[in-house]
XYZ file of C-alpha atoms in Angstrom:
304
model
C 252.659 199.098 172.963
C 255.958 200.142 171.370
C 257.777 199.569 174.671
C 256.214 196.114 174.851
C 257.540 195.328 171.368
C 261.012 196.451 172.451
C 260.849 194.226 175.550
C 259.783 191.215 173.492
C 262.520 191.749 170.906
C 265.131 192.085 173.642
C 263.884 188.821 175.133
C 264.170 187.061 171.775
C 267.794 188.112 171.620
C 268.321 187.168 175.274
C 267.305 183.521 174.698
C 269.515 183.094 171.608
C 272.609 182.033 173.630
C 270.412 179.510 175.430
C 269.442 178.028 172.075
C 273.122 177.841 171.101
C 273.964 175.983 174.316
C 271.135 173.500 173.721
C 272.185 172.910 170.119
C 275.779 172.429 171.224
C 274.637 169.753 173.651
C 272.745 168.016 170.860
C 275.860 168.167 168.685
C 277.788 166.164 171.294
C 275.372 163.261 170.895
C 274.839 163.505 167.135
C 278.605 164.019 166.520
C 277.878 166.666 163.884
C 277.299 170.414 164.408
C 275.410 170.562 161.104
C 273.360 167.584 162.259
C 272.528 169.470 165.437
C 271.364 172.426 163.350
C 269.245 170.067 161.273
C 267.757 168.571 164.442
C 266.932 172.092 165.675
C 265.303 173.051 162.356
C 263.464 169.722 162.175
C 262.035 170.012 165.688
C 261.157 173.642 165.014
C 259.334 172.700 161.809
C 257.363 170.017 163.633
C 256.443 172.424 166.418
C 255.364 175.118 163.950
C 253.281 172.646 161.946
C 251.411 171.637 165.098
C 250.922 175.289 166.053
C 249.609 176.187 162.582
C 247.178 173.250 162.667
C 245.988 174.115 166.178
C 245.736 177.880 165.777
C 244.920 178.355 162.079
C 243.549 174.889 161.244
C 246.146 174.240 158.550
C 247.392 176.218 155.560
C 244.756 178.804 154.718
C 245.793 180.177 151.340
C 245.730 179.106 147.736
C 248.694 179.010 145.326
C 247.224 182.037 143.555
C 247.971 184.201 146.598
C 251.685 183.608 146.073
C 251.726 184.846 142.499
C 253.743 187.982 142.017
C 256.015 187.375 144.984
C 259.628 188.439 144.364
C 262.077 185.561 144.127
C 263.822 186.549 147.339
C 260.641 186.096 149.392
C 261.425 182.365 149.630
C 264.960 182.776 150.915
C 264.241 183.290 154.632
C 265.083 179.677 155.489
C 268.243 179.757 153.390
C 269.371 182.968 155.112
C 268.964 181.342 158.532
C 270.772 178.184 157.442
C 273.606 180.181 155.903
C 274.101 182.209 159.082
C 274.158 179.132 161.328
C 276.318 177.018 159.022
C 278.819 179.837 158.459
C 279.287 180.229 162.216
C 279.995 176.498 162.474
C 282.658 176.836 159.782
C 284.167 180.008 161.254
C 284.726 178.830 164.814
C 287.719 176.527 164.189
C 289.287 178.995 161.758
C 288.830 182.357 163.469
C 288.383 181.468 167.125
C 285.483 182.273 169.400
C 285.984 186.048 169.730
C 286.101 186.810 166.002
C 283.269 184.345 165.336
C 281.114 186.604 167.512
C 282.443 189.938 166.223
C 282.100 189.426 162.488
C 278.439 188.265 162.373
C 277.431 191.027 164.815
C 279.055 193.667 162.595
C 277.252 192.160 159.597
C 273.901 192.141 161.384
C 274.060 195.746 162.520
C 275.385 197.017 159.171
C 272.800 195.111 157.114
C 269.942 196.239 159.346
C 271.074 199.842 159.032
C 271.267 199.595 155.209
C 267.924 197.787 154.863
C 266.176 200.519 156.835
C 267.949 203.358 155.004
C 266.961 202.116 151.529
C 263.736 200.246 152.317
C 265.088 196.963 150.964
C 262.878 193.848 150.872
C 259.786 196.087 150.732
C 260.364 197.440 154.237
C 259.536 200.987 155.335
C 262.271 203.536 154.582
C 263.932 205.109 157.603
C 265.980 208.008 156.148
C 269.538 208.641 157.250
C 270.067 211.374 159.803
C 272.957 212.613 161.910
C 271.530 210.956 165.031
C 271.132 207.586 163.271
C 274.703 207.706 161.928
C 276.104 208.659 165.334
C 273.979 206.007 167.036
C 275.122 203.380 164.548
C 278.790 204.281 165.156
C 278.364 204.081 168.941
C 276.636 200.702 168.650
C 279.490 199.293 166.571
C 281.968 200.606 169.156
C 279.913 199.090 171.969
C 279.759 195.703 170.244
C 283.549 195.611 169.971
C 283.997 196.611 173.608
C 281.543 193.888 174.640
C 283.086 190.981 172.775
C 286.778 191.914 172.568
C 288.998 191.361 175.563
C 292.710 191.865 176.051
C 293.263 188.113 176.188
C 295.249 185.920 173.838
C 292.096 185.412 171.794
C 292.575 188.856 170.251
C 295.530 187.793 168.078
C 295.450 189.174 164.516
C 293.492 187.084 162.078
C 295.036 186.760 158.633
C 292.211 184.881 156.923
C 290.404 187.928 155.545
C 288.143 185.714 153.426
C 286.788 183.946 156.506
C 286.277 187.269 158.275
C 284.234 188.529 155.330
C 282.223 185.303 155.403
C 281.358 186.036 159.024
C 280.145 189.534 158.128
C 278.036 188.177 155.264
C 276.592 185.502 157.576
C 275.529 188.178 160.046
C 273.973 190.178 157.205
C 271.980 187.093 156.192
C 270.588 186.773 159.716
C 269.552 190.440 159.596
C 267.795 189.920 156.237
C 265.783 186.912 157.424
C 263.112 188.846 159.410
C 262.517 191.279 156.521
C 262.215 188.438 153.991
C 259.885 186.420 156.191
C 257.799 189.504 156.881
C 257.233 189.988 153.138
C 256.144 186.371 152.806
C 253.883 186.774 155.835
C 252.060 189.648 154.113
C 251.466 187.465 151.033
C 250.170 184.421 152.921
C 248.388 186.475 155.567
C 250.068 184.711 158.481
C 253.424 185.171 160.258
C 253.050 181.612 161.563
C 252.716 180.086 158.095
C 255.536 182.236 156.713
C 257.754 181.033 159.545
C 256.722 177.433 158.836
C 257.868 177.825 155.221
C 261.136 179.315 156.456
C 261.806 176.422 158.835
C 260.743 173.753 156.342
C 262.965 175.137 153.577
C 265.847 175.438 156.038
C 265.354 171.817 157.077
C 265.450 170.623 153.477
C 268.562 172.690 152.770
C 270.404 171.387 155.845
C 269.486 167.808 154.955
C 270.899 168.360 151.474
C 274.107 169.815 152.938
C 274.564 166.799 155.210
C 273.963 164.362 152.365
C 276.477 166.155 150.130
C 279.194 166.691 152.774
C 281.130 163.424 153.106
C 282.236 164.138 156.664
C 278.645 164.561 157.842
C 276.856 162.041 155.636
C 277.314 159.150 158.118
C 275.465 161.113 160.817
C 272.267 161.833 158.870
C 270.385 158.955 160.500
C 271.743 159.974 163.897
C 269.858 163.251 163.722
C 266.780 161.177 164.559
C 268.155 158.002 166.148
C 271.099 159.197 168.280
C 270.244 159.146 172.007
C 270.231 162.577 173.619
C 268.574 164.386 176.554
C 264.894 164.981 175.877
C 265.198 168.708 176.475
C 267.466 169.211 173.451
C 264.384 169.594 171.243
C 263.840 172.940 173.001
C 266.506 174.438 170.739
C 264.080 174.209 167.843
C 261.211 175.616 169.916
C 263.292 178.631 170.931
C 264.158 179.081 167.262
C 260.443 179.067 166.445
C 259.777 181.794 169.020
C 262.611 183.924 167.630
C 261.646 183.562 163.966
C 257.894 184.050 164.517
C 258.488 186.974 166.848
C 260.889 188.695 164.462
C 258.631 188.077 161.448
C 255.711 189.680 163.260
C 257.526 192.619 164.908
C 259.860 193.747 162.106
C 257.009 195.626 160.427
C 256.471 197.704 163.588
C 260.020 198.569 164.624
C 262.117 198.238 161.456
C 264.959 195.866 160.670
C 267.657 198.082 162.176
C 266.091 198.473 165.638
C 265.032 194.810 165.683
C 268.574 193.688 164.884
C 270.143 196.015 167.446
C 267.781 194.996 170.259
C 268.422 191.335 169.477
C 272.158 191.950 169.637
C 271.821 193.818 172.932
C 269.784 190.919 174.359
C 272.422 188.438 173.202
C 275.227 190.454 174.757
C 273.449 190.769 178.110
C 272.550 187.076 178.150
C 276.053 186.069 177.129
C 277.532 188.250 179.858
C 275.302 186.649 182.517
C 276.053 183.128 181.278
C 279.797 183.835 181.323
C 279.779 185.621 184.680
C 277.870 182.906 186.542
C 278.931 179.898 184.482
C 275.340 179.034 183.579
C 274.305 176.115 181.337
C 277.411 174.123 182.220
C 279.707 176.741 180.704
C 283.092 177.891 181.983
C 282.761 180.721 184.482
C 284.346 183.915 183.081
C 283.748 187.007 185.268
C 282.527 189.972 183.239
C 285.037 192.817 183.090
C 284.360 196.518 183.300
C 285.317 196.717 179.636
C 282.384 194.486 178.661
C 280.005 196.444 180.888
C 281.151 199.629 179.139
C 280.399 197.967 175.814
C 276.862 197.081 176.899
C 276.306 200.663 178.057
C 277.524 201.987 174.695
C 275.160 199.649 172.803
C 272.231 200.884 174.913
C 273.260 204.514 174.334
C 273.499 203.887 170.604
C 270.002 202.387 170.546
C 268.611 205.479 172.265
C 270.444 207.903 169.930
C 269.442 205.879 166.866
C 265.776 206.423 167.699
C 265.842 210.092 168.652
């Protein structure tokens, strides 16, 4: 069963670049990357609501069941929104390579810390020599996978934006642990994920209404013409959030984060190498393959 969980988590990471490509296509029609994120959250919320009604016949808990929840248990949606919005802000300032590196470093580091100290009411996974060595190898593998010797590797002076990228990645690592705690309280990973998506939708709508540059495109989130398949970005997001919320209690935040990252790297490498999803074809170098191998080795060492 544990191997099945690992396979599912890897798959959730593998489809993440597909979701990004779909959301990017929606952004072309809506003329707002934040609007595309809102569209993804909105379609995901609608899909989850239908699933909850069909599978669990609506919300099945009373307000009393939520009493005593820590304040951070409601921040899963905000963590997801922050991670996505930060990446949108980082891309024009740091470039594509560093926009990938910084969140990945944040995700792995935060997952490692959450497990080591049992944060967000998760099970404690004590530090050991093998976990420290595995963590170091994973970080090295991530850099080998996403850093090339191209012009994109120029030094970045905006340290503040780099730190924002790391914090954004940490927020994405915290989201599964937060949602898992809420799922325990409400007795349903599906309903916890619905709350996460709904709160993220409300937050994104507020951001669009406040931001002057994006305010004109609020209506276009619903009315702008776009390919019908763009709603799949939200559905993929639902699968990722629900899957992570359910599985984090069985594998820990650190392993979940690492397997997701490994899935994203493999998927990204395939998309680049074959030019899938209307992307520019960029053959994968031996350097990137070495990085993927190092990430896999780190995962194995981390769990010895």
